[in-house]
Amino acid sequence: MAASDTPVTAPATTPAPDTVKILIAGGFGVGKTTMVGSVSEIAPLRTEEPLTVAGLGIDDLDGIEEKSHTTVALDFGRITISRELVLYLFGTPGQQRFWFMWNDLALGALGAVVLVDVRRPKSSFAAIDFFERRGIPFVVGVNGFHGDHPYPPEEIRDALALPDHVQVLLCDARERASSRDVLIALLDQLIAAAKR
């Protein structure tokens, strides 16, 4: 066989990992930007702007008086779970005047984490309703500000009127491991549902 007759083989390539779009949602000031930033393996994309006097009387700062910035479009981060799986994380804006963006952000999302601040539980109802109405699976992450978790998950489930199949997980959005564990719980739920 002449050298020119030698078959050419393509170099071995590693297949591209599967990518999964996950939303990090919840009310204003619950820790969405913090969660995306704590768990992302890349520098997160943030669209934060300072709170201004224009928001006085519109933005409810009860319990979060120290908040100085807000997400006006989205947060974006990425975490590699394995060679085969990468999560793209999209943090939603929390203020009601930016909720129109949630429909676009939800396109193609396989699941969501709804963050809850027990100091302001009412801020979570709109996010829970959003995912229930669209049939997008979600878990609830109870963000313990300053590491504080004054209520057990079952009390929070009752207060939010959540069905039994929705996991309620205590977390700290500032901590990478804690945020990762919430995402893995959501993935486990999605995998179990796919197998059914």
mmCIF file of C-alpha atoms in Angstrom:
data_model
loop_
_atom_site.group_PDB
_atom_site.id
_atom_site.type_symbol
_atom_site.label_atom_id
_atom_site.label_comp_id
_atom_site.label_asym_id
_atom_site.label_seq_id
_atom_site.Cartn_x
_atom_site.Cartn_y
_atom_site.Cartn_z
ATOM 1 C CA MET A 1 0.000 0.000 0.000
ATOM 2 C CA ALA A 2 1.459 3.340 -1.012
ATOM 3 C CA ALA A 3 1.717 6.160 1.527
ATOM 4 C CA SER A 4 -1.018 8.050 -0.291
ATOM 5 C CA ASP A 5 -3.311 5.023 0.062
ATOM 6 C CA THR A 6 -3.116 5.040 3.872
ATOM 7 C CA PRO A 7 -6.542 5.815 5.299
ATOM 8 C CA VAL A 8 -6.700 9.075 7.182
ATOM 9 C CA THR A 9 -8.358 8.861 10.573
ATOM 10 C CA ALA A 10 -9.765 11.809 12.352
ATOM 11 C CA PRO A 11 -8.224 12.557 15.739
ATOM 12 C CA ALA A 12 -10.225 11.277 18.680
ATOM 13 C CA THR A 13 -12.493 13.969 19.996
ATOM 14 C CA THR A 14 -14.332 14.262 23.231
ATOM 15 C CA PRO A 15 -18.020 14.849 22.679
ATOM 16 C CA ALA A 16 -19.339 18.197 23.814
ATOM 17 C CA PRO A 17 -21.103 18.049 27.158
ATOM 18 C CA ASP A 18 -24.852 18.353 27.443
ATOM 19 C CA THR A 19 -25.886 21.800 28.596
ATOM 20 C CA VAL A 20 -28.877 22.475 30.808
ATOM 21 C CA LYS A 21 -30.483 25.855 31.381
ATOM 22 C CA ILE A 22 -31.526 26.487 34.987
ATOM 23 C CA LEU A 23 -33.206 29.624 36.339
ATOM 24 C CA ILE A 24 -32.417 31.083 39.747
ATOM 25 C CA ALA A 25 -35.557 33.009 40.636
ATOM 26 C CA GLY A 26 -37.337 34.669 43.513
ATOM 27 C CA GLY A 27 -38.395 38.020 44.827
ATOM 28 C CA PHE A 28 -36.437 41.219 45.196
ATOM 29 C CA GLY A 29 -33.388 40.863 47.424
ATOM 30 C CA VAL A 30 -33.581 37.098 48.129
ATOM 31 C CA GLY A 31 -30.000 36.322 47.036
ATOM 32 C CA LYS A 32 -30.241 35.324 43.362
ATOM 33 C CA THR A 33 -27.179 37.293 42.253
ATOM 34 C CA THR A 34 -25.296 35.996 45.275
ATOM 35 C CA MET A 35 -26.147 32.360 44.471
ATOM 36 C CA VAL A 36 -25.129 32.624 40.816
ATOM 37 C CA GLY A 37 -21.877 34.318 41.827
ATOM 38 C CA SER A 38 -21.027 31.856 44.590
ATOM 39 C CA VAL A 39 -21.358 28.754 42.430
ATOM 40 C CA SER A 40 -20.253 29.944 38.991
ATOM 41 C CA GLU A 41 -16.893 28.687 37.726
ATOM 42 C CA ILE A 42 -16.602 31.723 35.453
ATOM 43 C CA ALA A 43 -16.801 35.380 36.366
ATOM 44 C CA PRO A 44 -20.586 35.859 36.373
ATOM 45 C CA LEU A 45 -22.263 38.289 34.046
ATOM 46 C CA ARG A 46 -24.211 40.755 36.150
ATOM 47 C CA THR A 47 -26.564 43.533 35.114
ATOM 48 C CA GLU A 48 -26.731 45.310 38.446
ATOM 49 C CA GLU A 49 -27.462 48.982 38.804
ATOM 50 C CA PRO A 50 -27.550 51.177 41.923
ATOM 51 C CA LEU A 51 -30.896 51.734 43.582
ATOM 52 C CA THR A 52 -31.891 55.364 43.121
ATOM 53 C CA VAL A 53 -34.477 57.785 44.435
ATOM 54 C CA ALA A 54 -36.610 56.881 41.387
ATOM 55 C CA GLY A 55 -37.389 53.582 43.126
ATOM 56 C CA LEU A 56 -38.595 55.180 46.366
ATOM 57 C CA GLY A 57 -42.145 54.093 47.000
ATOM 58 C CA ILE A 58 -41.834 51.390 44.325
ATOM 59 C CA ASP A 59 -39.130 49.092 45.677
ATOM 60 C CA ASP A 60 -40.043 47.394 48.951
ATOM 61 C CA LEU A 61 -36.884 47.515 51.070
ATOM 62 C CA ASP A 62 -38.526 46.231 54.267
ATOM 63 C CA GLY A 63 -36.013 43.881 55.855
ATOM 64 C CA ILE A 64 -33.331 44.629 53.246
ATOM 65 C CA GLU A 65 -32.636 48.279 53.954
ATOM 66 C CA GLU A 66 -28.892 47.738 53.356
ATOM 67 C CA LYS A 67 -29.459 46.694 49.712
ATOM 68 C CA SER A 68 -27.810 49.180 47.358
ATOM 69 C CA HIS A 69 -27.934 47.505 43.903
ATOM 70 C CA THR A 70 -30.478 45.544 41.905
ATOM 71 C CA THR A 71 -30.449 43.245 38.869
ATOM 72 C CA VAL A 72 -32.156 44.933 35.936
ATOM 73 C CA ALA A 73 -31.931 42.162 33.323
ATOM 74 C CA LEU A 74 -30.271 38.910 34.392
ATOM 75 C CA ASP A 75 -27.290 37.243 35.999
ATOM 76 C CA PHE A 76 -25.440 34.505 34.137
ATOM 77 C CA GLY A 77 -23.048 31.857 35.383
ATOM 78 C CA ARG A 78 -21.859 28.380 34.540
ATOM 79 C CA ILE A 79 -20.995 25.287 36.559
ATOM 80 C CA THR A 80 -19.596 22.023 35.229
ATOM 81 C CA ILE A 81 -21.176 19.084 37.029
ATOM 82 C CA SER A 82 -19.254 16.408 35.091
ATOM 83 C CA ARG A 83 -17.492 15.935 31.754
ATOM 84 C CA GLU A 84 -20.903 15.203 30.312
ATOM 85 C CA LEU A 85 -22.983 17.941 31.957
ATOM 86 C CA VAL A 86 -22.729 21.717 32.253
ATOM 87 C CA LEU A 87 -25.355 23.951 33.846
ATOM 88 C CA TYR A 88 -26.020 27.435 32.529
ATOM 89 C CA LEU A 89 -27.490 29.518 35.327
ATOM 90 C CA PHE A 90 -29.751 32.476 34.639
ATOM 91 C CA GLY A 91 -30.681 34.672 37.584
ATOM 92 C CA THR A 92 -33.940 36.542 37.090
ATOM 93 C CA PRO A 93 -34.555 40.152 38.097
ATOM 94 C CA GLY A 94 -36.563 40.378 41.314
ATOM 95 C CA GLN A 95 -38.364 43.682 41.042
ATOM 96 C CA GLN A 96 -41.897 43.527 39.696
ATOM 97 C CA ARG A 97 -41.254 46.101 36.984
ATOM 98 C CA PHE A 98 -38.702 43.706 35.405
ATOM 99 C CA TRP A 99 -40.829 40.547 35.564
ATOM 100 C CA PHE A 100 -41.711 40.847 31.890
ATOM 101 C CA MET A 101 -38.240 39.366 31.239
ATOM 102 C CA TRP A 102 -39.048 36.116 33.028
ATOM 103 C CA ASN A 103 -40.982 34.691 30.058
ATOM 104 C CA ASP A 104 -37.983 35.111 27.767
ATOM 105 C CA LEU A 105 -35.526 33.825 30.350
ATOM 106 C CA ALA A 106 -37.690 30.739 30.932
ATOM 107 C CA LEU A 107 -37.529 29.652 27.278
ATOM 108 C CA GLY A 108 -35.631 26.359 27.169
ATOM 109 C CA ALA A 109 -35.184 26.126 30.949
ATOM 110 C CA LEU A 110 -35.435 22.577 32.287
ATOM 111 C CA GLY A 111 -35.878 23.636 35.898
ATOM 112 C CA ALA A 112 -35.529 26.362 38.476
ATOM 113 C CA VAL A 113 -34.421 27.173 41.979
ATOM 114 C CA VAL A 114 -36.850 29.504 43.749
ATOM 115 C CA LEU A 115 -34.983 31.304 46.510
ATOM 116 C CA VAL A 116 -36.967 32.255 49.585
ATOM 117 C CA ASP A 117 -36.122 34.771 52.289
ATOM 118 C CA VAL A 118 -38.101 33.801 55.413
ATOM 119 C CA ARG A 119 -37.947 37.427 56.568
ATOM 120 C CA ARG A 120 -40.062 38.315 53.511
ATOM 121 C CA PRO A 121 -41.970 35.174 52.434
ATOM 122 C CA LYS A 122 -44.549 37.098 50.395
ATOM 123 C CA SER A 123 -41.828 37.978 47.898
ATOM 124 C CA SER A 124 -41.671 34.288 46.882
ATOM 125 C CA PHE A 125 -45.283 33.665 45.895
ATOM 126 C CA ALA A 126 -45.017 35.198 42.404
ATOM 127 C CA ALA A 127 -41.997 33.033 41.508
ATOM 128 C CA ILE A 128 -43.646 29.845 42.777
ATOM 129 C CA ASP A 129 -46.804 30.686 40.836
ATOM 130 C CA PHE A 130 -44.781 31.433 37.682
ATOM 131 C CA PHE A 131 -43.178 27.971 37.588
ATOM 132 C CA GLU A 132 -46.295 26.090 38.682
ATOM 133 C CA ARG A 133 -48.366 27.690 35.905
ATOM 134 C CA ARG A 134 -45.774 26.824 33.263
ATOM 135 C CA GLY A 135 -45.112 23.294 34.509
ATOM 136 C CA ILE A 136 -41.402 23.989 34.983
ATOM 137 C CA PRO A 137 -40.016 21.777 37.776
ATOM 138 C CA PHE A 138 -38.453 23.652 40.682
ATOM 139 C CA VAL A 139 -37.004 23.285 44.137
ATOM 140 C CA VAL A 140 -37.205 25.881 46.881
ATOM 141 C CA GLY A 141 -33.953 27.070 48.410
ATOM 142 C CA VAL A 142 -34.466 28.796 51.757
ATOM 143 C CA ASN A 143 -31.617 31.292 51.874
ATOM 144 C CA GLY A 144 -30.422 31.651 55.449
ATOM 145 C CA PHE A 145 -29.200 35.192 55.723
ATOM 146 C CA HIS A 146 -26.273 35.401 58.145
ATOM 147 C CA GLY A 147 -26.467 31.595 58.382
ATOM 148 C CA ASP A 148 -29.806 31.827 60.180
ATOM 149 C CA HIS A 149 -32.545 29.226 59.575
ATOM 150 C CA PRO A 150 -35.266 29.913 62.148
ATOM 151 C CA TYR A 151 -37.870 27.574 60.595
ATOM 152 C CA PRO A 152 -37.671 23.912 59.577
ATOM 153 C CA PRO A 153 -38.448 22.998 55.939
ATOM 154 C CA GLU A 154 -41.899 21.562 56.741
ATOM 155 C CA GLU A 155 -43.052 24.835 58.329
ATOM 156 C CA ILE A 156 -41.841 26.717 55.271
ATOM 157 C CA ARG A 157 -43.631 24.228 52.988
ATOM 158 C CA ASP A 158 -46.881 24.826 54.883
ATOM 159 C CA ALA A 159 -46.459 28.613 54.890
ATOM 160 C CA LEU A 160 -45.887 28.633 51.111
ATOM 161 C CA ALA A 161 -48.628 26.027 50.452
ATOM 162 C CA LEU A 162 -46.204 23.866 48.476
ATOM 163 C CA PRO A 163 -47.163 20.387 47.286
ATOM 164 C CA ASP A 164 -45.252 17.432 48.718
ATOM 165 C CA HIS A 165 -43.225 16.812 45.542
ATOM 166 C CA VAL A 166 -41.510 20.231 45.753
ATOM 167 C CA GLN A 167 -38.276 19.926 47.718
ATOM 168 C CA VAL A 168 -37.599 22.587 50.346
ATOM 169 C CA LEU A 169 -33.879 22.893 51.040
ATOM 170 C CA LEU A 170 -32.108 25.060 53.602
ATOM 171 C CA CYS A 171 -29.130 26.839 52.054
ATOM 172 C CA ASP A 172 -26.754 29.765 52.238
ATOM 173 C CA ALA A 173 -26.456 31.449 48.835
ATOM 174 C CA ARG A 174 -23.063 32.869 49.817
ATOM 175 C CA GLU A 175 -21.531 29.402 50.106
ATOM 176 C CA ARG A 176 -20.473 27.561 46.946
ATOM 177 C CA ALA A 177 -21.055 24.077 48.391
ATOM 178 C CA SER A 178 -24.504 25.003 49.679
ATOM 179 C CA SER A 179 -25.564 26.519 46.341
ATOM 180 C CA ARG A 180 -24.148 23.513 44.472
ATOM 181 C CA ASP A 181 -26.112 21.107 46.684
ATOM 182 C CA VAL A 182 -29.386 22.886 45.842
ATOM 183 C CA LEU A 183 -28.594 22.629 42.124
ATOM 184 C CA ILE A 184 -27.740 18.931 42.443
ATOM 185 C CA ALA A 185 -31.033 18.291 44.265
ATOM 186 C CA LEU A 186 -32.844 19.936 41.347
ATOM 187 C CA LEU A 187 -30.871 17.838 38.837
ATOM 188 C CA ASP A 188 -31.680 14.644 40.728
ATOM 189 C CA GLN A 189 -35.364 15.599 40.560
ATOM 190 C CA LEU A 190 -35.150 16.281 36.815
ATOM 191 C CA ILE A 191 -33.349 12.976 36.156
ATOM 192 C CA ALA A 192 -35.882 11.019 38.217
ATOM 193 C CA ALA A 193 -38.758 12.666 36.309
ATOM 194 C CA ALA A 194 -37.104 11.867 32.950
ATOM 195 C CA LYS A 195 -36.758 8.200 33.932
ATOM 196 C CA ARG A 196 -40.468 8.041 34.772
#
